[in-house]
Tab-separated table of C-alpha atoms and ligand atoms in Angstrom:
chain	number	residue	atom	x	y	z
D	1	MET	CA	37.456	36.704	-54.482
D	2	SER	CA	39.100	34.698	-51.708
D	3	PRO	CA	36.743	32.923	-49.318
D	4	VAL	CA	35.677	34.410	-45.996
D	5	THR	CA	37.536	32.241	-43.496
D	6	VAL	CA	35.432	31.174	-40.535
D	7	ALA	CA	36.459	29.220	-37.450
D	8	ILE	CA	33.453	27.780	-35.670
D	9	VAL	CA	33.719	26.572	-32.113
D	10	GLY	CA	31.064	24.109	-30.954
D	11	ALA	CA	30.126	22.965	-34.470
D	12	THR	CA	29.222	19.587	-32.954
D	13	GLY	CA	26.330	21.165	-31.028
D	14	GLU	CA	22.780	22.033	-32.065
D	15	THR	CA	23.340	25.697	-32.922
D	16	GLY	CA	26.757	24.944	-34.385
D	17	ARG	CA	25.268	22.371	-36.715
D	18	SER	CA	22.660	24.834	-37.959
D	19	ILE	CA	25.410	27.397	-38.591
D	20	VAL	CA	27.662	24.960	-40.470
D	21	ASP	CA	24.746	23.803	-42.669
D	22	ALA	CA	23.956	27.441	-43.502
D	23	LEU	CA	27.578	28.378	-44.223
D	24	LEU	CA	27.849	25.420	-46.605
D	25	GLN	CA	24.637	26.410	-48.413
D	26	SER	CA	25.326	30.144	-48.473
D	27	PRO	CA	26.020	31.988	-51.749
D	28	THR	CA	29.003	33.528	-49.909
D	29	ASP	CA	32.175	31.482	-50.302
D	30	PHE	CA	33.134	30.448	-46.758
D	31	GLY	CA	36.314	28.572	-45.838
D	32	ILE	CA	35.231	26.694	-42.718
D	33	THR	CA	37.337	25.241	-39.913
D	34	ALA	CA	35.597	23.583	-36.957
D	35	LEU	CA	37.316	23.789	-33.580
D	36	SER	CA	36.523	21.016	-31.150
D	37	ARG	CA	37.883	20.178	-27.702
D	38	PRO	CA	40.561	17.434	-27.728
D	39	SER	CA	38.219	15.118	-25.771
D	40	SER	CA	35.558	15.537	-28.494
D	41	MET	CA	37.692	14.801	-31.548
D	42	GLU	CA	36.262	11.293	-31.964
D	43	LYS	CA	32.614	12.371	-31.542
D	44	PRO	CA	30.415	11.025	-34.378
D	45	GLU	CA	29.384	14.665	-35.060
D	46	ASN	CA	33.007	15.481	-35.872
D	47	GLN	CA	33.201	12.456	-38.134
D	48	LYS	CA	30.154	13.818	-40.007
D	49	LEU	CA	31.791	17.234	-40.311
D	50	ARG	CA	34.926	15.643	-41.778
D	51	GLU	CA	32.814	13.646	-44.229
D	52	GLY	CA	31.241	16.962	-45.266
D	53	GLY	CA	34.688	18.286	-46.124
D	54	ILE	CA	35.133	20.414	-42.989
D	55	ASN	CA	38.582	20.647	-41.458
D	56	VAL	CA	38.212	19.739	-37.756
D	57	VAL	CA	40.989	21.042	-35.520
D	58	ALA	CA	41.512	20.351	-31.807
D	59	TYR	CA	41.751	23.439	-29.620
D	60	ASP	CA	42.414	23.708	-25.917
D	61	VAL	CA	41.494	26.924	-24.099
D	62	HIS	CA	43.451	25.699	-21.080
D	63	GLY	CA	46.644	25.162	-23.109
D	64	PRO	CA	49.228	27.760	-24.220
D	65	LEU	CA	47.721	30.922	-25.697
D	66	GLU	CA	50.184	30.877	-28.631
D	67	LYS	CA	48.706	27.605	-29.851
D	68	LEU	CA	45.237	29.165	-29.943
D	69	VAL	CA	46.653	32.246	-31.664
D	70	ASP	CA	48.286	29.990	-34.293
D	71	ILE	CA	44.965	28.251	-34.959
D	72	LEU	CA	43.137	31.568	-35.365
D	73	THR	CA	45.744	33.349	-37.461
D	74	GLY	CA	44.302	34.090	-40.901
D	75	VAL	CA	40.716	33.608	-39.714
D	76	ASP	CA	38.301	36.410	-40.632
D	77	VAL	CA	35.403	35.467	-38.374
D	78	VAL	CA	35.324	33.377	-35.207
D	79	ILE	CA	31.865	32.061	-34.372
D	80	SER	CA	31.430	30.496	-30.990
D	81	ALA	CA	28.420	28.235	-30.523
D	82	VAL	CA	29.528	26.644	-27.281
D	83	SER	CA	26.961	25.391	-24.823
D	84	TYR	CA	26.286	27.215	-21.591
D	85	ALA	CA	28.950	25.084	-19.853
D	86	GLY	CA	31.638	26.473	-22.154
D	87	ILE	CA	30.678	30.168	-21.898
D	88	SER	CA	33.669	31.187	-19.759
D	89	ASP	CA	36.071	29.291	-22.070
D	90	GLN	CA	35.435	32.110	-24.532
D	91	ILE	CA	37.601	34.464	-22.475
D	92	PRO	CA	40.926	32.901	-23.609
D	93	LEU	CA	39.411	32.348	-27.041
D	94	ALA	CA	38.622	36.060	-27.406
D	95	ARG	CA	42.112	36.974	-26.224
D	96	ALA	CA	43.663	34.678	-28.823
D	97	ALA	CA	41.337	36.076	-31.501
D	98	LYS	CA	42.506	39.599	-30.676
D	99	GLU	CA	46.162	38.594	-30.900
D	100	ALA	CA	45.542	36.734	-34.148
D	101	GLY	CA	43.906	39.809	-35.724
D	102	VAL	CA	40.471	38.215	-36.212
D	103	LYS	CA	38.151	40.703	-37.927
D	104	ARG	CA	34.937	39.701	-36.162
D	105	PHE	CA	34.247	37.651	-33.049
D	106	VAL	CA	30.751	36.265	-32.502
D	107	PRO	CA	30.366	34.921	-28.967
D	108	SER	CA	27.825	32.252	-28.104
D	109	ALA	CA	24.447	33.836	-27.408
D	110	TYR	CA	21.675	33.086	-29.983
D	111	ALA	CA	19.020	33.273	-27.283
D	112	PRO	CA	15.853	35.302	-26.758
D	113	THR	CA	16.722	38.759	-25.460
D	114	THR	CA	16.494	39.448	-21.745
D	115	ALA	CA	17.651	42.141	-19.354
D	116	PRO	CA	21.432	41.937	-18.900
D	117	ASN	CA	21.235	40.195	-15.535
D	118	GLY	CA	20.017	36.856	-14.196
D	119	ALA	CA	20.120	34.308	-16.971
D	120	VAL	CA	22.513	36.187	-19.180
D	121	GLU	CA	24.642	37.810	-16.511
D	122	MET	CA	27.773	35.721	-17.109
D	123	ARG	CA	27.520	36.048	-20.863
D	124	ASP	CA	26.987	39.793	-20.872
D	125	ARG	CA	29.129	40.787	-17.945
D	126	ASP	CA	32.096	38.435	-18.273
D	127	VAL	CA	32.283	37.636	-21.966
D	128	PHE	CA	30.700	40.591	-23.774
D	129	ASN	CA	32.464	43.143	-21.564
D	130	TYR	CA	35.788	41.345	-21.942
D	131	ILE	CA	35.455	41.469	-25.736
D	132	LYS	CA	34.886	45.213	-25.544
D	133	GLU	CA	37.779	45.649	-23.123
D	134	LEU	CA	40.010	43.929	-25.713
D	135	HIS	CA	38.633	46.254	-28.407
D	136	LEU	CA	37.979	43.103	-30.444
D	137	PRO	CA	35.559	43.634	-33.363
D	138	TYR	CA	32.364	41.769	-32.523
D	139	THR	CA	28.786	40.998	-33.395
D	140	PHE	CA	26.466	39.828	-30.624
D	141	ILE	CA	23.666	37.773	-32.141
D	142	ASP	CA	20.561	36.760	-30.290
D	143	VAL	CA	17.922	34.540	-31.845
D	144	GLY	CA	14.272	34.175	-30.897
D	145	TRP	CA	13.208	31.121	-28.949
D	146	TRP	CA	13.542	28.026	-31.102
D	147	TYR	CA	10.215	26.640	-32.345
D	148	GLN	CA	11.803	23.309	-31.420
D	149	GLY	CA	11.349	24.247	-27.746
D	150	PHE	CA	7.567	24.348	-28.265
D	151	ILE	CA	6.872	20.953	-29.821
D	152	PRO	CA	3.745	19.982	-27.904
D	153	ARG	CA	3.024	16.608	-26.376
D	154	LEU	CA	-0.098	15.360	-28.181
D	155	PRO	CA	-2.596	12.657	-27.176
D	156	SER	CA	-1.619	10.675	-30.326
D	157	GLY	CA	2.087	10.787	-29.418
D	158	ARG	CA	2.903	11.887	-32.988
D	159	THR	CA	5.474	14.448	-31.920
D	160	GLU	CA	7.260	12.401	-29.265
D	161	TYR	CA	10.165	11.521	-31.565
D	162	ALA	CA	11.200	15.192	-31.785
D	163	ARG	CA	10.564	16.387	-28.231
D	164	PHE	CA	13.242	16.918	-25.625
D	165	PRO	CA	12.557	16.908	-21.872
D	166	ASN	CA	11.192	20.118	-20.390
D	167	PRO	CA	11.512	20.596	-16.608
D	168	PHE	CA	8.444	22.902	-16.636
D	169	GLY	CA	5.959	20.316	-17.902
D	170	ASP	CA	4.811	18.730	-21.182
D	171	ASN	CA	3.254	21.872	-22.639
D	172	PRO	CA	4.176	24.582	-20.154
D	173	VAL	CA	2.823	28.115	-20.332
D	174	MET	CA	4.260	30.825	-18.117
D	175	GLY	CA	1.819	33.127	-16.335
D	176	ASP	CA	-1.366	33.625	-18.329
D	177	GLY	CA	0.432	32.785	-21.607
D	178	ASN	CA	-0.411	36.119	-23.208
D	179	VAL	CA	3.071	37.649	-23.363
D	180	ILE	CA	4.627	38.057	-26.811
D	181	ILE	CA	7.625	35.788	-27.505
D	182	ALA	CA	10.019	36.212	-30.451
D	183	LEU	CA	10.588	32.869	-32.185
D	184	ALA	CA	12.646	31.276	-34.941
D	185	ASP	CA	13.251	27.807	-36.338
D	186	LEU	CA	16.649	26.457	-35.272
D	187	ARG	CA	17.180	25.527	-38.941
D	188	ASP	CA	16.881	29.234	-39.785
D	189	ALA	CA	19.177	30.371	-36.951
D	190	GLY	CA	22.262	29.399	-38.937
D	191	ARG	CA	20.869	31.049	-42.088
D	192	TYR	CA	20.383	34.336	-40.253
D	193	ILE	CA	23.872	34.060	-38.750
D	194	ALA	CA	25.490	33.338	-42.159
D	195	ARG	CA	24.100	36.648	-43.426
D	196	ILE	CA	24.824	38.676	-40.326
D	197	ILE	CA	28.534	37.761	-40.117
D	198	VAL	CA	29.362	39.184	-43.561
D	199	ASP	CA	27.196	42.280	-43.233
D	200	PRO	CA	29.221	45.461	-42.556
D	201	ARG	CA	26.146	47.051	-40.924
D	202	THR	CA	26.319	44.517	-38.098
D	203	LEU	CA	29.961	45.010	-37.112
D	204	ASN	CA	30.225	46.017	-33.427
D	205	LYS	CA	26.453	45.771	-33.096
D	206	MET	CA	23.894	43.533	-31.414
D	207	VAL	CA	21.453	41.832	-33.771
D	208	TYR	CA	18.160	40.145	-32.967
D	209	ALA	CA	17.176	37.477	-35.498
D	210	TYR	CA	13.633	36.166	-35.240
D	211	THR	CA	10.801	35.111	-37.503
D	212	GLU	CA	7.509	35.079	-35.601
D	213	THR	CA	6.069	36.879	-32.613
D	214	MET	CA	3.429	34.828	-30.838
D	215	THR	CA	2.199	34.297	-27.298
D	216	ALA	CA	2.500	30.839	-25.739
D	217	ASN	CA	-1.284	30.499	-26.041
D	218	GLN	CA	-1.134	31.396	-29.751
D	219	ILE	CA	1.687	28.874	-30.276
D	220	PHE	CA	-0.325	26.020	-28.792
D	221	ASP	CA	-3.541	27.215	-30.506
D	222	GLN	CA	-1.663	26.985	-33.814
D	223	ALA	CA	-0.369	23.531	-32.887
D	224	GLU	CA	-3.976	22.477	-32.200
D	225	ARG	CA	-5.094	23.758	-35.613
D	226	ASN	CA	-2.235	21.934	-37.361
D	227	SER	CA	-2.663	18.655	-35.498
D	228	GLU	CA	-6.435	18.730	-34.958
D	229	GLU	CA	-5.657	17.486	-31.459
D	230	SER	CA	-5.883	19.226	-28.117
D	231	VAL	CA	-2.752	20.544	-26.455
D	232	GLU	CA	-3.173	20.198	-22.731
D	233	ARG	CA	-1.344	23.134	-21.156
D	234	GLN	CA	0.267	23.428	-17.759
D	235	TYR	CA	0.115	27.015	-16.546
D	236	VAL	CA	3.074	27.938	-14.355
D	237	SER	CA	2.286	30.927	-12.126
D	238	GLU	CA	4.690	33.768	-11.466
D	239	THR	CA	4.766	32.689	-7.799
D	240	LYS	CA	5.731	29.139	-8.784
D	241	LEU	CA	8.470	30.453	-11.077
D	242	HIS	CA	9.857	32.634	-8.289
D	243	ALA	CA	9.929	29.569	-6.040
D	244	MET	CA	11.718	27.526	-8.746
D	245	ILE	CA	14.300	30.277	-9.206
D	246	ALA	CA	14.870	30.559	-5.433
D	247	GLU	CA	15.220	26.783	-5.106
D	248	ALA	CA	17.690	26.607	-8.013
D	249	GLN	CA	19.680	29.510	-6.553
D	250	GLU	CA	19.893	27.680	-3.241
D	251	VAL	CA	21.162	24.492	-4.929
D	252	VAL	CA	23.797	26.426	-6.871
D	253	LYS	CA	24.910	28.254	-3.712
D	254	ASN	CA	25.098	25.173	-1.508
D	255	LYS	CA	26.466	22.592	-3.890
D	256	GLY	CA	28.823	24.760	-5.869
D	257	ALA	CA	28.107	25.476	-9.489
D	258	SER	CA	27.650	22.237	-11.461
D	259	PRO	CA	26.765	22.953	-15.111
D	260	VAL	CA	23.409	21.146	-14.800
D	261	ASP	CA	22.427	23.086	-11.674
D	262	ILE	CA	23.353	26.374	-13.333
D	263	LEU	CA	21.430	25.399	-16.448
D	264	LYS	CA	18.305	24.729	-14.351
D	265	LEU	CA	18.642	28.127	-12.694
D	266	HIS	CA	19.115	29.861	-16.008
D	267	MET	CA	16.175	28.045	-17.594
D	268	ALA	CA	13.900	29.259	-14.785
D	269	GLN	CA	15.282	32.800	-15.089
D	270	TYR	CA	14.775	32.721	-18.851
D	271	GLN	CA	11.197	31.538	-18.482
D	272	TYR	CA	10.542	34.368	-16.053
D	273	SER	CA	12.124	37.062	-18.194
D	274	ILE	CA	10.472	35.863	-21.414
D	275	GLY	CA	7.100	34.570	-20.254
D	276	ILE	CA	6.369	37.047	-17.479
D	277	LYS	CA	8.558	40.123	-17.937
D	278	ASP	CA	8.096	40.429	-21.709
D	279	GLN	CA	11.838	40.747	-22.374
D	280	SER	CA	12.105	38.732	-25.588
D	281	SER	CA	9.777	40.917	-27.612
D	282	PRO	CA	11.164	42.949	-30.542
D	283	GLU	CA	10.117	46.131	-28.732
D	284	TYR	CA	12.263	45.219	-25.744
D	285	ALA	CA	15.202	44.247	-28.016
D	286	ASP	CA	14.830	47.607	-29.740
D	287	TYR	CA	14.924	49.310	-26.337
D	288	LEU	CA	18.166	47.398	-25.552
D	289	GLY	CA	19.683	48.727	-28.788
D	290	TYR	CA	19.547	45.640	-31.021
D	291	LEU	CA	19.328	45.815	-34.805
D	292	SER	CA	16.489	43.650	-36.114
D	293	SER	CA	16.717	40.925	-38.764
D	294	LYS	CA	13.345	42.186	-40.020
D	295	ASP	CA	14.890	45.541	-40.959
D	296	LEU	CA	18.216	44.134	-42.149
D	297	TYR	CA	16.911	41.258	-44.287
D	298	PRO	CA	13.323	41.912	-45.403
D	299	ASP	CA	13.857	39.361	-48.224
D	300	PHE	CA	14.720	36.514	-45.824
D	301	LYS	CA	12.488	33.484	-46.515
D	302	ALA	CA	11.982	32.059	-43.064
D	303	ILE	CA	10.125	28.947	-41.936
D	304	SER	CA	6.801	29.873	-40.325
D	305	PHE	CA	5.697	28.233	-37.083
D	306	SER	CA	2.800	26.618	-38.914
D	307	ASP	CA	5.142	25.023	-41.491
D	308	PHE	CA	7.413	23.923	-38.668
D	309	MET	CA	4.444	22.204	-36.991
D	310	LYS	CA	3.585	20.462	-40.258
D	311	ASP	CA	7.157	19.126	-40.394
D	312	ALA	CA	6.880	18.015	-36.761
D	313	LEU	CA	3.627	16.158	-37.489
D	314	ASP	CA	5.016	14.616	-40.694
D	315	GLY	CA	8.022	13.153	-38.830
D	316	LYS	CA	10.412	15.448	-40.671
D	317	LEU	CA	12.305	16.906	-37.728
D	318	ARG	CA	15.629	15.717	-36.404
D	319	PRO	CA	15.573	14.963	-32.670
D	320	LEU	CA	17.808	17.417	-30.819
D	321	TYR	CA	20.389	16.667	-28.135
D	322	SER	CA	20.196	12.962	-28.941
H	1	NAP	N1	17.197	30.395	-28.913
H	1	NAP	C1	16.987	29.258	-28.258
H	1	NAP	O1	15.848	28.823	-28.056
H	1	NAP	C2	18.173	28.460	-27.776
H	1	NAP	C3	17.988	27.142	-27.338
H	1	NAP	C4	19.106	26.423	-26.909
H	1	NAP	C5	20.376	27.018	-26.926
H	1	NAP	N2	20.496	28.308	-27.361
H	1	NAP	C6	21.803	28.980	-27.357
H	1	NAP	O2	22.669	28.364	-28.308
H	1	NAP	C7	24.008	28.408	-27.836
H	1	NAP	C8	24.624	27.040	-28.039
H	1	NAP	O3	23.858	26.106	-27.317
H	1	NAP	P1	23.552	24.649	-27.896
H	1	NAP	O4	22.414	24.133	-27.080
H	1	NAP	O5	23.460	24.699	-29.368
H	1	NAP	O6	24.883	23.894	-27.463
H	1	NAP	P2	25.138	22.318	-27.346
H	1	NAP	O7	24.515	21.633	-28.487
H	1	NAP	O8	24.735	21.852	-25.966
H	1	NAP	O9	26.744	22.249	-27.359
H	1	NAP	C9	27.529	22.983	-28.250
H	1	NAP	C10	28.975	22.590	-28.175
H	1	NAP	O10	29.659	23.308	-27.143
H	1	NAP	C11	30.978	22.785	-27.119
H	1	NAP	N3	31.587	23.014	-25.814
H	1	NAP	C12	32.650	23.817	-25.598
H	1	NAP	N4	32.966	23.849	-24.306
H	1	NAP	C13	32.098	23.035	-23.678
H	1	NAP	C14	31.949	22.630	-22.312
H	1	NAP	N5	32.741	23.103	-21.335
H	1	NAP	N6	30.940	21.756	-22.015
H	1	NAP	C15	30.118	21.279	-22.983
H	1	NAP	N7	30.216	21.639	-24.316
H	1	NAP	C16	31.203	22.510	-24.633
H	1	NAP	C17	30.831	21.305	-27.506
H	1	NAP	O11	31.593	21.130	-28.685
H	1	NAP	P3	32.874	20.141	-28.722
H	1	NAP	O12	32.489	18.949	-27.902
H	1	NAP	O13	33.026	19.845	-30.174
H	1	NAP	O14	34.020	20.904	-28.146
H	1	NAP	C18	29.325	21.172	-27.808
H	1	NAP	O15	29.042	20.283	-28.851
H	1	NAP	C19	23.978	28.850	-26.382
H	1	NAP	O16	24.533	30.133	-26.269
H	1	NAP	C20	22.495	28.877	-26.027
H	1	NAP	O17	22.147	30.006	-25.251
H	1	NAP	C21	19.433	29.028	-27.785
C-alpha cells in the first residue's frame, strides 16, 4: 500500500515534535513533509528533522496561493500545529488545501475543551468556520491539558529543569481546585493524533483525546505522593481571575494585539474556563459533540500522571520551549 502522505506545519514546535515522533513510530506508513516558514528554515529543530529523514519545505502563507497549492498537491492529510501566533495563517493554508484536494485538514487546536468563545474564539470562529465554509474535509482534535503544565515546584528543586514559567504562580490552583480537568502527556498527544488522522470514524468530526481526569488538588496530591515532598499551592480565586482577564483585555485593547499580550489573555481565559467553569471535562466535551479517545481507542496504552511524575523526578523529561 502506498504511504499516507502528511504535511505537518509547525513541526518545529512542541506539539509538532510530538506528532512527528508518533508518525515516525506508527505502524501506519506515513510519508512526512514538514512545512516551515522561510525565516525558520535554519532553526536547529529543522536540522534535527532533516537528520531524521524528514523533507523540510519552506512555505509562505503571505506569498502566492498557487505556490502553497503546489506544495500541498498530492498530500492526503495536512496537520497544522502552529502556535497561537500563527492561528490566522491557517486561513490561506486551508484555502490552498482545498484547491490541492487534500483529504483531511487538521487545524491547530490540541487544547482542553472550552466553550466556543473567549480563549478559543478566533480558532473556532475564524478558522473552524472557514474550513466548513470551504467544505474542506476536517478533523478538529483537542487534547487534555498537558501533564507538562503541572510539573510542581518542589522544595528540593528536583523538577526545576523541566518546568516552564507560569504567570499564575509556582503551583497555581484555580478556585478551590476541585474541578475535574482532562489531562494527557504531551508525548502521547502525537500518538493519539497519529491514530485519529487515519481513522474514517473521525472524518468531519471533533475528537477529544485525553488520558486522565483529575482535579488540580488531586494532581498535586499525586505529585506529593510521588516526590514525598510538599507541593505548596497558590490558590487563585475566581475574583482574581476575573481581574486578570479584565486587565489583559485592557492591555490588548489599548496596545493593539501583540502575540504575547493575546497569549496572556487567552491563558487567563483558559484557566477560568477549565479551573472554574468545568469546561475541559469529558462530560462537557460530550455535550459539545466531541468523540472521545476513550471510546475510539480503548486499547491505547497511555502514560499515567503518576508515571509522568516519576519521569519528572528521575530527570527524564525534555525541557519545553527551550
Ligand atoms: N493541551 C495543552 O496543554 C497545550 C499546551 C500548549 C499548547 N497547546 C496547543 O498546541 C498547539 C501548538 O502550540 P505549541 O505550543 O506546540 O506551539 P509552539 O511550540 O509555540 O510553536 C509551533 C510552531 O508554530 C509555527 N508558527 C507558524 N506561524 C507562526 C507564527 N506566526 N509565530 C510563531 N510560530 C509560528 C512555528 O514553526 P516554524 O517556525 O517552523 O514555522 C513554531 O515552531 C496550539 O494550538 C496550542 O493551543 C496545547
